[in-house]
Amino acid sequence: MGAAQDKLVDGLYGLGWAGVKKLPEPAAVALGRRIADFAWKRRGKSVLRLESNLARVVPDAGPEQLRELSQAGMRSYMRYWMESFRLPTMDPKRFGTDVEFQDEHLLREALDSGRGVVVALPHLANWDLAGAWAIGHMGAPFTTVAERLKPETLYDRFVAYRESLGMEVLPHSGGAAFGTLARRLRSGGLVCLVADRDLSASGVEVDFFGSTARMPAGPALLAQQTGAVLLPATLHYGHTPKMYGRIHPEVEVPKAGTRAEKTTAMTQAVADAFAWGIARHPEDWHMLQRLWLDDLEERTQ
């Protein structure tokens, strides 16, 4: 991406943050739907990849159902963006009414235990809204990691946006970020990580909807090294403005096995929780990139 294109992309995102948050909520919802439908009708690479991913989640779906799912998926994805642009101006009291979590007590009890808590989420619905709920409704500020985006100014916007909501945001820079997360957990803090895609060499291979994918080792390793509680969480949208979620039971550290074996078992358990939520609400899974290893192999051939 060249400097001119970087500047254009950053400017468009800046326009979104500046403009959409000023719109009345119904207007923002309608705008998001129009943009989603326009993108879906163009049938670009991201839409086709979303459809391909959804075909693994709903293997019995025919072409027409997959097209309907991908359209719903693009609408859900744009809803995420419209909400995210508006989050900094939203009344924090709404987080307690617009967001509902099943088994919320599991998170509360884990926080009260003082062990530190790692919440692992997939790209379902609006994970930023879930974070705002944790801060505004649960009174639980947390630390997270953000992937460095191009251009740098865009990454800076994302960090400033999330910090404005009360999150501590670390750059995704390997050991430095891991060490800070471990310190936060040892002091009884909360760490939230989006953890359904890791194409690095350190990713853990898991069975995901019947095929092999890689997911981050970080949540499992942090739980092992710090004694923190590892809780998967899944989300889904209801009618605007409602979002629902579930806190899944703790993924415990196996009593036997090597560190690698324990990490693999724990990451598979997290993947299974993610699959449970994604299978029930595939239209809210915003996975517009390649995920499964055989899809990656096709690209390199």
C-alpha atoms as one frame of an Amber mdcrd trajectory, in Angstrom:
protein
   0.000   0.000   0.000   1.531   3.309  -1.056   1.669   6.518   0.950  -1.207
   8.108  -1.000  -3.433   5.042  -0.520  -2.475   4.895   3.168  -3.585   8.503
   3.546  -6.863   7.790   1.724  -7.690   4.740   3.888  -6.885   6.629   7.083
  -8.982   9.568   5.929 -11.986   7.345   5.197 -11.833   5.736   8.629 -11.431
   9.145  10.227 -14.492  10.335   8.334 -16.403   7.318   9.647 -15.485   7.993
  13.254 -16.211  11.694  12.909 -19.430  11.379  10.894 -21.243   8.199  11.894
 -21.154   8.913  15.619 -23.158  12.082  14.964 -25.929  10.229  13.126 -29.158
   9.217  14.895 -29.039   5.509  15.622 -31.717   4.516  13.037 -29.828   6.452
  10.349 -26.558   4.716  11.238 -28.286   1.313  11.107 -29.783   2.088   7.681
 -26.461   3.372   6.348 -24.650   0.261   7.491 -27.187  -1.964   5.786 -26.924
  -0.037   2.509 -23.125  -0.256   2.520 -23.259  -3.975   3.355 -25.707  -4.751
   0.553 -23.630  -2.751  -1.937 -20.475  -4.661  -0.991 -22.316  -7.999  -1.035
 -23.737  -7.425  -4.520 -20.273  -6.676  -5.893 -19.180 -10.247  -4.931 -15.608
  -9.197  -4.166 -12.880 -11.385  -2.663 -13.928 -10.741   0.933 -17.551 -11.707
   0.273 -16.516 -14.868  -1.584 -14.122 -15.806   1.211 -16.859 -15.247   3.802
 -19.147 -17.528   1.801 -16.443 -20.181   1.558 -15.878 -20.059   5.308 -19.608
 -20.240   5.990 -19.829 -23.324   3.775 -17.655 -25.143   6.319 -19.785 -23.971
   9.226 -23.066 -24.917   7.495 -21.987 -27.835   5.260 -25.542 -28.763   4.220
 -26.306 -25.266   2.897 -26.937 -24.948  -0.827 -25.743 -22.014  -2.962 -28.881
 -19.944  -2.343 -28.718 -20.386   1.446 -25.009 -19.532   1.415 -25.712 -16.323
  -0.491 -28.397 -15.404   2.042 -25.981 -16.176   4.888 -23.194 -14.120   3.362
 -25.554 -11.164   2.863 -26.623 -11.429   6.512 -22.930 -11.747   7.392 -22.012
  -8.536   5.590 -24.895  -6.724   7.285 -23.667  -8.001  10.642 -20.112  -6.915
   9.800 -21.225  -3.398   8.883 -23.377  -3.272  12.013 -20.162  -3.898  13.940
 -18.532  -0.894  12.262 -21.511   1.412  12.695 -21.739   0.510  16.394 -18.008
   0.851  16.881 -17.962   4.316  15.369 -20.737   5.325  17.777 -19.463   3.572
  20.935 -17.394   6.471  22.342 -20.524   8.652  22.456 -22.877   5.981  23.809
 -24.350   6.342  27.307 -22.498   3.749  29.466 -25.806   2.885  31.168 -26.875
   1.237  27.903 -24.200  -1.430  28.254 -26.232  -2.972  31.068 -29.435  -3.026
  28.997 -28.263  -3.488  25.396 -25.832  -6.340  26.193 -26.870  -9.534  27.972
 -24.564 -12.420  28.837 -25.668 -15.921  29.736 -23.696 -17.252  32.732 -22.321
 -13.804  33.525 -21.710 -15.128  37.041 -18.789 -17.228  35.764 -16.903 -14.065
  34.864 -17.860 -12.314  38.089 -16.750 -15.263  40.210 -13.471 -15.537  38.300
 -12.763 -11.822  38.785 -13.584 -12.087  42.489 -11.184 -15.033  42.874  -8.169
 -12.742  42.418  -6.450 -15.244  40.097  -6.619 -13.030  37.021  -8.879 -13.836
  34.072  -8.250 -14.429  30.372 -11.364 -14.105  28.209 -10.898 -15.519  24.696
 -13.381 -14.497  21.978 -13.845 -15.187  18.272 -14.711 -12.537  15.669 -18.410
 -12.789  16.515 -20.768  -9.773  16.574 -19.097  -6.815  18.347 -16.204  -7.691
  20.626 -15.533  -3.983  21.227 -19.072  -3.592  22.564 -18.474  -6.636  24.784
 -15.364  -4.894  26.085 -17.306  -1.706  26.780 -19.867  -3.871  28.650 -17.099
  -5.374  30.798 -15.849  -1.903  31.726 -19.154  -0.049  32.032 -21.405  -2.771
  33.424 -19.020  -5.131  35.210 -16.613  -2.421  36.380 -13.739  -4.495  35.011
 -11.152  -2.547  32.978  -8.932  -4.851  30.964  -5.870  -5.202  28.771  -5.957
  -6.369  25.168  -3.680  -6.633  22.148  -4.175  -4.921  18.790  -2.612  -6.065
  15.548  -0.571  -3.357  13.891  -2.514  -2.003  10.925  -1.334  -0.176   7.850
  -1.126   2.772   7.699   0.322   3.488  11.140  -2.056   6.413  11.540  -4.977
   3.982  11.214  -3.502   1.772  13.934  -3.127   4.865  16.114  -6.828   5.677
  15.560  -7.849   2.176  16.653  -5.683   2.363  19.770  -6.987   5.824  20.697
 -10.566   4.676  20.113 -10.235   1.612  22.324  -8.360   3.519  25.000 -11.191
   6.087  24.998 -13.481   3.229  26.058 -11.189   2.405  28.983  -9.131  -0.438
  27.515  -5.357  -0.793  27.840  -4.133  -1.654  24.333  -0.765  -3.301  23.654
   0.811  -3.702  20.217   1.014  -7.260  18.934   4.762  -7.573  19.341   5.449
 -11.041  20.654   7.248 -11.438  23.979   6.896  -7.826  25.114   3.100  -7.955
  24.939   3.004 -11.435  26.516   5.095 -10.292  29.478   2.842  -7.299  30.137
  -0.282  -9.462  29.903   1.244 -11.941  32.361   1.978  -9.132  34.839  -1.595
  -7.843  34.585  -2.937 -11.341  35.274  -0.636 -11.991  38.214  -2.003  -8.827
  39.801  -5.549 -10.169  39.411  -6.406  -8.249  36.242  -8.565  -9.054  33.231
  -7.166  -9.766  29.758  -9.426 -10.072  26.690  -8.084 -11.569  23.459  -9.701
 -12.208  20.078  -8.364 -15.692  19.449  -9.903 -17.521  16.488  -7.152 -16.952
  13.900  -3.368 -17.258  14.079  -1.402 -17.927  10.923   2.006 -17.569  12.594
   4.367 -20.455  13.215   3.416 -20.343  16.910  -0.253 -21.008  16.220  -1.750
 -24.219  17.612  -3.386 -26.617  15.165  -6.966 -27.465  16.148  -9.869 -29.338
  14.632 -12.430 -26.709  13.683 -15.631 -27.747  11.928 -13.930 -30.935  10.755
 -10.762 -29.420   9.270  -7.474 -28.130  10.641  -7.031 -24.465  11.524  -4.511
 -22.563  13.639  -5.446 -20.574  16.715  -3.293 -18.555  19.117  -1.452 -20.331
  21.918  -1.478 -17.156  24.036  -4.667 -17.684  26.084  -3.643 -21.216  27.115
  -0.023 -20.256  27.831  -1.067 -17.258  29.919  -3.396 -19.426  31.999  -0.648
 -21.999  32.535   2.068 -19.530  33.444   0.039 -17.226  35.705  -2.670 -19.463
  37.173  -5.348 -17.244  35.589  -8.851 -18.483  34.814  -9.350 -19.059  31.069
 -12.932 -18.378  29.962 -14.074 -18.598  26.334 -16.908 -16.232  25.404 -19.164
 -16.124  22.349 -21.455 -13.365  21.082 -24.381 -12.883  18.737 -26.629 -10.075
  17.642 -30.329  -9.701  18.339 -32.541  -6.993  16.914 -30.868  -3.589  17.124
 -29.583  -2.519  19.606 -29.400  -5.842  21.511 -26.348  -8.079  21.628 -26.176
 -11.350  23.522 -23.321 -13.488  24.685 -22.354 -16.513  26.711 -19.496 -16.947
  29.157 -18.411 -20.567  28.752 -17.089 -22.705  31.627 -13.425 -22.447  32.574
 -10.899 -24.255  30.398  -8.754 -25.858  33.068  -5.065 -26.719  32.738  -4.708
 -30.504  32.270  -3.009 -32.209  35.195  -0.738 -34.354  32.995   1.270 -33.828
  29.827   3.997 -31.570  28.502   3.454 -27.836  28.193   2.872 -28.261  24.443
   0.329 -31.038  25.033  -1.500 -28.968  27.653  -1.522 -25.949  25.345  -2.931
 -27.986  22.463  -5.674 -29.511  24.639  -6.672 -26.142  26.081  -6.672 -24.398
  22.704  -8.841 -27.184  21.278 -11.301 -26.665  24.141 -11.416 -22.945  23.330
 -11.949 -23.772  19.637 -14.820 -26.094  20.566 -16.502 -23.292  22.544 -16.048
 -20.938  19.580 -17.541 -23.541  17.233 -20.561 -23.867  19.513 -21.291 -20.142
  19.229 -20.446 -19.803  15.545 -22.613 -22.776  14.549 -25.611 -21.198  16.259
 -25.087 -17.752  14.725 -22.913 -18.157  11.608 -24.161 -14.862  10.147 -22.435
 -12.986  13.001 -18.983 -14.522  12.406 -16.901 -11.863  10.703 -14.234 -14.086
   9.175 -13.498 -12.553   5.785 -10.002 -14.064   5.545  -8.592 -17.534   4.965
  -8.538 -19.598   8.143  -8.242 -23.316   7.415  -4.846 -24.706   6.485  -6.008
 -26.400   3.298  -7.359 -23.038   2.057  -3.944 -21.520   2.708  -2.257 -24.364
   0.837  -4.497 -23.756  -2.189  -3.366 -20.130  -2.282   0.328 -21.062  -2.349
   0.031 -23.693  -5.077
